[in-house]
Coordinates of C-alpha atoms and ligand atoms in Angstrom, one line a residue:
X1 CA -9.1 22.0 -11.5
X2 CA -8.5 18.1 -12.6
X3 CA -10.9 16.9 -15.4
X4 CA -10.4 13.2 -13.9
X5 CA -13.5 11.2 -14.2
X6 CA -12.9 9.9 -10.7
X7 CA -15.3 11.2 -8.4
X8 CA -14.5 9.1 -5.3
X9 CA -10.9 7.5 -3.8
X10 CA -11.3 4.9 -0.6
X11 CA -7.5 5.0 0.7
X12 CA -6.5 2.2 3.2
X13 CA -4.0 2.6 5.9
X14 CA -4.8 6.7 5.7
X15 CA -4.5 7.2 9.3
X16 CA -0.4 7.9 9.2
X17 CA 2.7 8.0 6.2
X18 CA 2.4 6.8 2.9
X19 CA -2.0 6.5 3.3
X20 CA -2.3 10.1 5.0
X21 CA 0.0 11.7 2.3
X22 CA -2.1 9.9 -0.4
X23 CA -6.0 10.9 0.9
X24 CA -4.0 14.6 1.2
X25 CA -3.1 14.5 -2.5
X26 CA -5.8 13.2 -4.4
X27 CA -8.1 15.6 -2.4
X28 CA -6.2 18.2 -3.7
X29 CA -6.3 16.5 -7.0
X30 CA -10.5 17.1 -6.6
X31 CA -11.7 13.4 -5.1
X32 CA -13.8 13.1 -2.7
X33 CA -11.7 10.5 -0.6
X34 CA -12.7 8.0 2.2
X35 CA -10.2 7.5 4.2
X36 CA -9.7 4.3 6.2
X37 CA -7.7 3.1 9.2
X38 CA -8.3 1.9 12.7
X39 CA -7.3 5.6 14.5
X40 CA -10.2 7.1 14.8
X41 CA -8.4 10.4 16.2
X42 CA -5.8 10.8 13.4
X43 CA -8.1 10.1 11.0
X44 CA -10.6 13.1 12.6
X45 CA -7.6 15.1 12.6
X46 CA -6.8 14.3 8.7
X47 CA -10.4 15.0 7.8
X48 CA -10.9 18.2 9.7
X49 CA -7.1 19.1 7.5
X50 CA -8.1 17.6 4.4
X51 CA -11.6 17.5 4.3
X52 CA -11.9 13.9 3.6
X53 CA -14.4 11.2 5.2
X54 CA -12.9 9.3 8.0
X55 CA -14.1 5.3 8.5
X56 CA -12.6 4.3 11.5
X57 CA -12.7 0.2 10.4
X58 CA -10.5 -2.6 10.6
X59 CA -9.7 -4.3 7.5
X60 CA -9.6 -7.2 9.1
X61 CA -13.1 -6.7 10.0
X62 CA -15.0 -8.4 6.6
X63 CA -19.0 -6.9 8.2
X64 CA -17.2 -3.6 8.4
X65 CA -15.6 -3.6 5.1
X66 CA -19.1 -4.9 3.4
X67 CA -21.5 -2.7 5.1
X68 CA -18.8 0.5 4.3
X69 CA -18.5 -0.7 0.4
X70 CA -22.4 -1.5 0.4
X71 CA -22.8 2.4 0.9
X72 CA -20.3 3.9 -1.4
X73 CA -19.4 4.2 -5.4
X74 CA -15.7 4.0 -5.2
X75 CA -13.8 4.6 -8.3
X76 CA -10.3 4.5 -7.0
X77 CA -9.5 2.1 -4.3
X78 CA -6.0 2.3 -2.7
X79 CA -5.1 -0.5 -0.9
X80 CA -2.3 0.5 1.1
X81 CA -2.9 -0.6 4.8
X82 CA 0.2 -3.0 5.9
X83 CA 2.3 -4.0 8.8
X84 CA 5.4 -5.9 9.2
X85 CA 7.4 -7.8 11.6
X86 CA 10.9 -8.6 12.5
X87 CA 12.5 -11.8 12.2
X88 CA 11.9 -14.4 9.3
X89 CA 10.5 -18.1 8.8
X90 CA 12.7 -19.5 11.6
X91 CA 11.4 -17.6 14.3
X92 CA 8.2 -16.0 13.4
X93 CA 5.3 -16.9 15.3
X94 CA 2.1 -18.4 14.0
X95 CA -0.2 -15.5 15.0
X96 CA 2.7 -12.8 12.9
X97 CA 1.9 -14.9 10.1
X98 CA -1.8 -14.7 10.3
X99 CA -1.6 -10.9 11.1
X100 CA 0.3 -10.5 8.0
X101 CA -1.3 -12.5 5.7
X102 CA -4.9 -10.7 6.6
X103 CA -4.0 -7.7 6.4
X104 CA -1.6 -7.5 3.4
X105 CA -3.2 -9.7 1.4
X106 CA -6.3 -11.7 2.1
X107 CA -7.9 -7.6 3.1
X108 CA -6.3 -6.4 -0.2
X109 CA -8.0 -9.5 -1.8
X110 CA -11.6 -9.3 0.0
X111 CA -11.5 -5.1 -0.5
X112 CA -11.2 -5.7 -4.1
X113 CA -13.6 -8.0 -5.0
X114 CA -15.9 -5.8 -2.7
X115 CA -15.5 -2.8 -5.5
X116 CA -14.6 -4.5 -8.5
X117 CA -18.5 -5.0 -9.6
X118 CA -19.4 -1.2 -9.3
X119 CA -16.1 -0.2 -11.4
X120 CA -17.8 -3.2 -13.9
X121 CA -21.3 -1.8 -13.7
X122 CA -20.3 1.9 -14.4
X123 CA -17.2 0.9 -16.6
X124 CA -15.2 3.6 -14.7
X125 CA -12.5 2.5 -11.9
X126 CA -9.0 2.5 -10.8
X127 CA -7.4 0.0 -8.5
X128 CA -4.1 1.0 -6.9
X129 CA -1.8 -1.3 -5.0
X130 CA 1.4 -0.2 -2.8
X131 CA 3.3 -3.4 -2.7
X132 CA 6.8 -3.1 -2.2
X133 CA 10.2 -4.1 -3.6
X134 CA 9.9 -6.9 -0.9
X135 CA 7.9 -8.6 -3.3
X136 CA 10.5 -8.2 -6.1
X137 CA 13.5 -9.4 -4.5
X138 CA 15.0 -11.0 -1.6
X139 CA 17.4 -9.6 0.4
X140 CA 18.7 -10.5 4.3
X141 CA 17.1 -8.5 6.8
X142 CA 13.5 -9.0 5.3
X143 CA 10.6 -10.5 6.8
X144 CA 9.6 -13.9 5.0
X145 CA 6.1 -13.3 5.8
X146 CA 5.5 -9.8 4.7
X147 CA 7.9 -10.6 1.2
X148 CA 5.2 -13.2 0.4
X149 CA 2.4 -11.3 0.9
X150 CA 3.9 -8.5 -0.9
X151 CA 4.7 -10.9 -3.7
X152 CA 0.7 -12.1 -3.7
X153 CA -0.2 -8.2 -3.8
X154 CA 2.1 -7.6 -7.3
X155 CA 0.4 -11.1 -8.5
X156 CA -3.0 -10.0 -7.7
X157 CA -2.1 -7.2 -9.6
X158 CA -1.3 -8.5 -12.4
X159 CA -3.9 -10.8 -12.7
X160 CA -6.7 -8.3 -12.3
X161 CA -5.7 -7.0 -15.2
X162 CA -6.6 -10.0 -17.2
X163 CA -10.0 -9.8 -15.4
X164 CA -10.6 -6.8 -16.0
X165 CA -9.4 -6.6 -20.0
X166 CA -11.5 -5.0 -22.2
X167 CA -13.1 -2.3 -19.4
X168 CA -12.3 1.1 -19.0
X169 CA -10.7 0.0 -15.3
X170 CA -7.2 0.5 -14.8
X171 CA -4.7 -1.1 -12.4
X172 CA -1.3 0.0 -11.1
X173 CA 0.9 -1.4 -8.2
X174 CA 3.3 1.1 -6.9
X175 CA 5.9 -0.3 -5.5
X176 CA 8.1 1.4 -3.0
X177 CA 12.1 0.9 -1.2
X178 CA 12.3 2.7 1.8
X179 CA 9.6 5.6 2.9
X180 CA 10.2 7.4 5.9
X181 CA 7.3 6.5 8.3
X182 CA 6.1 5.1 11.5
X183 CA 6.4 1.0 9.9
X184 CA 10.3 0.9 10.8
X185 CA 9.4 2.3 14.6
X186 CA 6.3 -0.2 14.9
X187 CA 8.3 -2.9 13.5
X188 CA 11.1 -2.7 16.9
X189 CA 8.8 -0.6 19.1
X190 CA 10.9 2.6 19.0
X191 CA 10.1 5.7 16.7
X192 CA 13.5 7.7 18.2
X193 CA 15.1 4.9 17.3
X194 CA 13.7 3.8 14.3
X195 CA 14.6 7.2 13.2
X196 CA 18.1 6.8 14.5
X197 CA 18.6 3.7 13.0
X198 CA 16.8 3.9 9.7
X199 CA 16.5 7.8 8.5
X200 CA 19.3 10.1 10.2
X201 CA 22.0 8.8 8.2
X202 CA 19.8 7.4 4.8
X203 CA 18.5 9.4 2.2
X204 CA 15.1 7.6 2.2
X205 CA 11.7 8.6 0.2
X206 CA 8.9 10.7 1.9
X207 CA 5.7 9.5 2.2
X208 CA 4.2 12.5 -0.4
X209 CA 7.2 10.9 -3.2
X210 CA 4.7 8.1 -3.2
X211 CA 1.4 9.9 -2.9
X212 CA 3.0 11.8 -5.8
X213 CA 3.9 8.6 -7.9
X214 CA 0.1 7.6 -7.1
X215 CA -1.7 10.8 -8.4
X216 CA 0.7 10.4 -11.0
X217 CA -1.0 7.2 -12.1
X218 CA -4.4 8.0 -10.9
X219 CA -5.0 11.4 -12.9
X220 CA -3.1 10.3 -16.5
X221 CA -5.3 10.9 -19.1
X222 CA -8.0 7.5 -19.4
X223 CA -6.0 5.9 -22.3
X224 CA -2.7 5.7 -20.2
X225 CA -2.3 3.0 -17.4
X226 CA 0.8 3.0 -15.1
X227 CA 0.2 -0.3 -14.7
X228 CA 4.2 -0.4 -12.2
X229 CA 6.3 1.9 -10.8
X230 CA 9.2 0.8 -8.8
X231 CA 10.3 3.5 -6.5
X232 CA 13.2 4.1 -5.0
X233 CA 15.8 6.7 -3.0
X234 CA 18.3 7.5 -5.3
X235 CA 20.6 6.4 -2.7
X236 CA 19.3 2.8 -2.4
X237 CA 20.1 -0.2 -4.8
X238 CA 18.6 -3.8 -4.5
X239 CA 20.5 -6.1 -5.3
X240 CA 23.5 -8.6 -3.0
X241 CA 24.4 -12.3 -3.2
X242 CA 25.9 -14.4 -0.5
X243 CA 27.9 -17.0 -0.9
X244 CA 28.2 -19.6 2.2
X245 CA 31.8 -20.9 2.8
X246 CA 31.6 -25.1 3.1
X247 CA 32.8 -24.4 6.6
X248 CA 29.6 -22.1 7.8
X249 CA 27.3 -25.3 7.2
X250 CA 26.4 -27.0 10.5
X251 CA 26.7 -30.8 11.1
Ligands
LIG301 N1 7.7 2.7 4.6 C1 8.3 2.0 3.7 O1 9.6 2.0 3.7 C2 7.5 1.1 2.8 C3 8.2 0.5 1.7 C4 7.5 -0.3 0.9 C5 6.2 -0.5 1.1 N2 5.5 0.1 2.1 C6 4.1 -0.2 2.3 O2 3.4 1.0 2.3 C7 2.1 0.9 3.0 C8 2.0 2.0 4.0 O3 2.9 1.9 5.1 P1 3.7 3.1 5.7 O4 5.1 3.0 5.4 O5 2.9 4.3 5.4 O6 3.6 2.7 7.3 P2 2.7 3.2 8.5 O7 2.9 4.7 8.7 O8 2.9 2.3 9.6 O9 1.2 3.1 8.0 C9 0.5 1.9 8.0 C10 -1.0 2.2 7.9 O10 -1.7 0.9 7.8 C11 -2.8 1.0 8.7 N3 -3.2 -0.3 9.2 C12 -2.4 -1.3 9.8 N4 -3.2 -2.3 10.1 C13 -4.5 -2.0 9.7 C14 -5.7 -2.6 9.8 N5 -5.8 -3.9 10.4 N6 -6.8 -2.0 9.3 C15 -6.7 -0.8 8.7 N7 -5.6 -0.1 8.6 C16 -4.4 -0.7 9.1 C17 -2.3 1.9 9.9 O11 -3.3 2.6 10.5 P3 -4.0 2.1 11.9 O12 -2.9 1.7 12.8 O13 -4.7 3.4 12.4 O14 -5.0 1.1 11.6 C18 -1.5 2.9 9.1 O15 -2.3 4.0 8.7 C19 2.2 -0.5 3.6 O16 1.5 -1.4 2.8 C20 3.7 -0.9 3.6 O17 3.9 -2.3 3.5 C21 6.2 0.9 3.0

């Protein structure tokens, strides 16, 4: 039995990974927690397991997201929906960059204003954000697009603190490397080899390591935030510099 004074937890992206694993924990942890995604049947199946409230919405979809927040007190939004893409700046495509953008960030951005003025009214509230070390560093290999918006998500949080200063609401931004879930097999189209590629032969983080890290933050006693955690497989550094020879330039 948790004495938390959460009562409610609205999860984004809870229909599969890193979202599932974290509506599965903090209902354990005694929340009542919305859950949020745009599969309707996985999230039916999570509630009927976890005995959380499905919303089958869009968060691209700014009515939905209104008329869902109009209804509910939520005192611990996790925004955690995300999607990626391959390539970078030279051949992305104008409508990966809009995808991106609205549902990283400008969602993350419209879902918390949404629930900032209840936290405010009943001085109670807890905003978590999964960013990811995307937004920390560069490295080859990484989408432009989805660093920036991760990068916007870890300024966002650290600006909400100052808004928030001098409430009882508390902010954290987990931020993971590599999970193992369905994002690398969306990203080229292929769970089997996704899995192949990115897990057999890696040591990578499972999505309940960062539901963990989140109930972590979320049930600390009221005085304590966890305002960052950076997450990674022990077997996974960030780090690398290139160094162009005068020869590779063209022209
Ligand atoms: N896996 C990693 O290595 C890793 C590392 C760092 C950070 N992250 C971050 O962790 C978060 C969760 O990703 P994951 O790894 O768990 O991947 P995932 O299994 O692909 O989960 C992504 C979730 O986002 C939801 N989603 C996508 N577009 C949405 C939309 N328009 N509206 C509502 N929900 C939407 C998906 O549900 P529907 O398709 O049902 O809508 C799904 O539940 C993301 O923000 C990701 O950037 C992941």
């Amino acid at each position: 039995m948790s004495n938390t004074p959460y009562r409610t937890a609205l999860v984004t992206g809870a229909s599969s990974g890193i979202g599932a694993a974290i509506v599965r924990r903090l209902s354990e942890g005694g929340i009542e927690v919305h859950a949020l995604a745009r599969d309707a049947k996985r999230l039916e199946a999570l509630a009927s397991d976890t005995g959380c409230i499905p919303h089958a919405v869009s968060v691209s979809d700014q009515a939905g997201l209104e008329a869902l927040i109009a209804g509910l007190e939520v005192d611990v939004l996790v925004n955690n929906a995300g999607q990626s893409r391959t390539g970078n700046i030279t051949n992305t495509t104008p409508d990966d960059i809009d995808a991106l953008v609205d549902v990283n960030l400008r969602a993350v951005l419209q879902l918390t204003r949404l629930v900032v003025p209840g936290m405010i009214e009943r001085n109670r509230g807890h905003i978590v954000n999964i960013s990811s070390i995307a937004g920390h560093y560069a490295f080859a290999g990484g989408n432009t697009v989805y660093h920036t918006t991760k990068a916007g998500v870890h300024s966002l949080s650290q600006q909400l603190r100052c808004d928030l200063f001098g409430r009882q609401i508390r902010v954290t931004e987990v931020s993971p490397a590599r999970v193992e879930t369905e994002v690398f097999g969306r990203l080229i189209g292929d769970m089997a080899e996704a899995k192949k590629r990115f897990f057999d032969e890696y040591d990578s983080l499972l999505p309940e390591d960062i539901a963990n890290s989140v109930a972590f933050a979320v049930l600390a006693p009221q005085r304590m935030n966890v305002s960052f955690m950076e997450v990674l497989p022990t077997m996974q550094v960030v780090g690398g510099l290139n160094f162009a020879k005068k020869t590779s330039a063209p022209g």
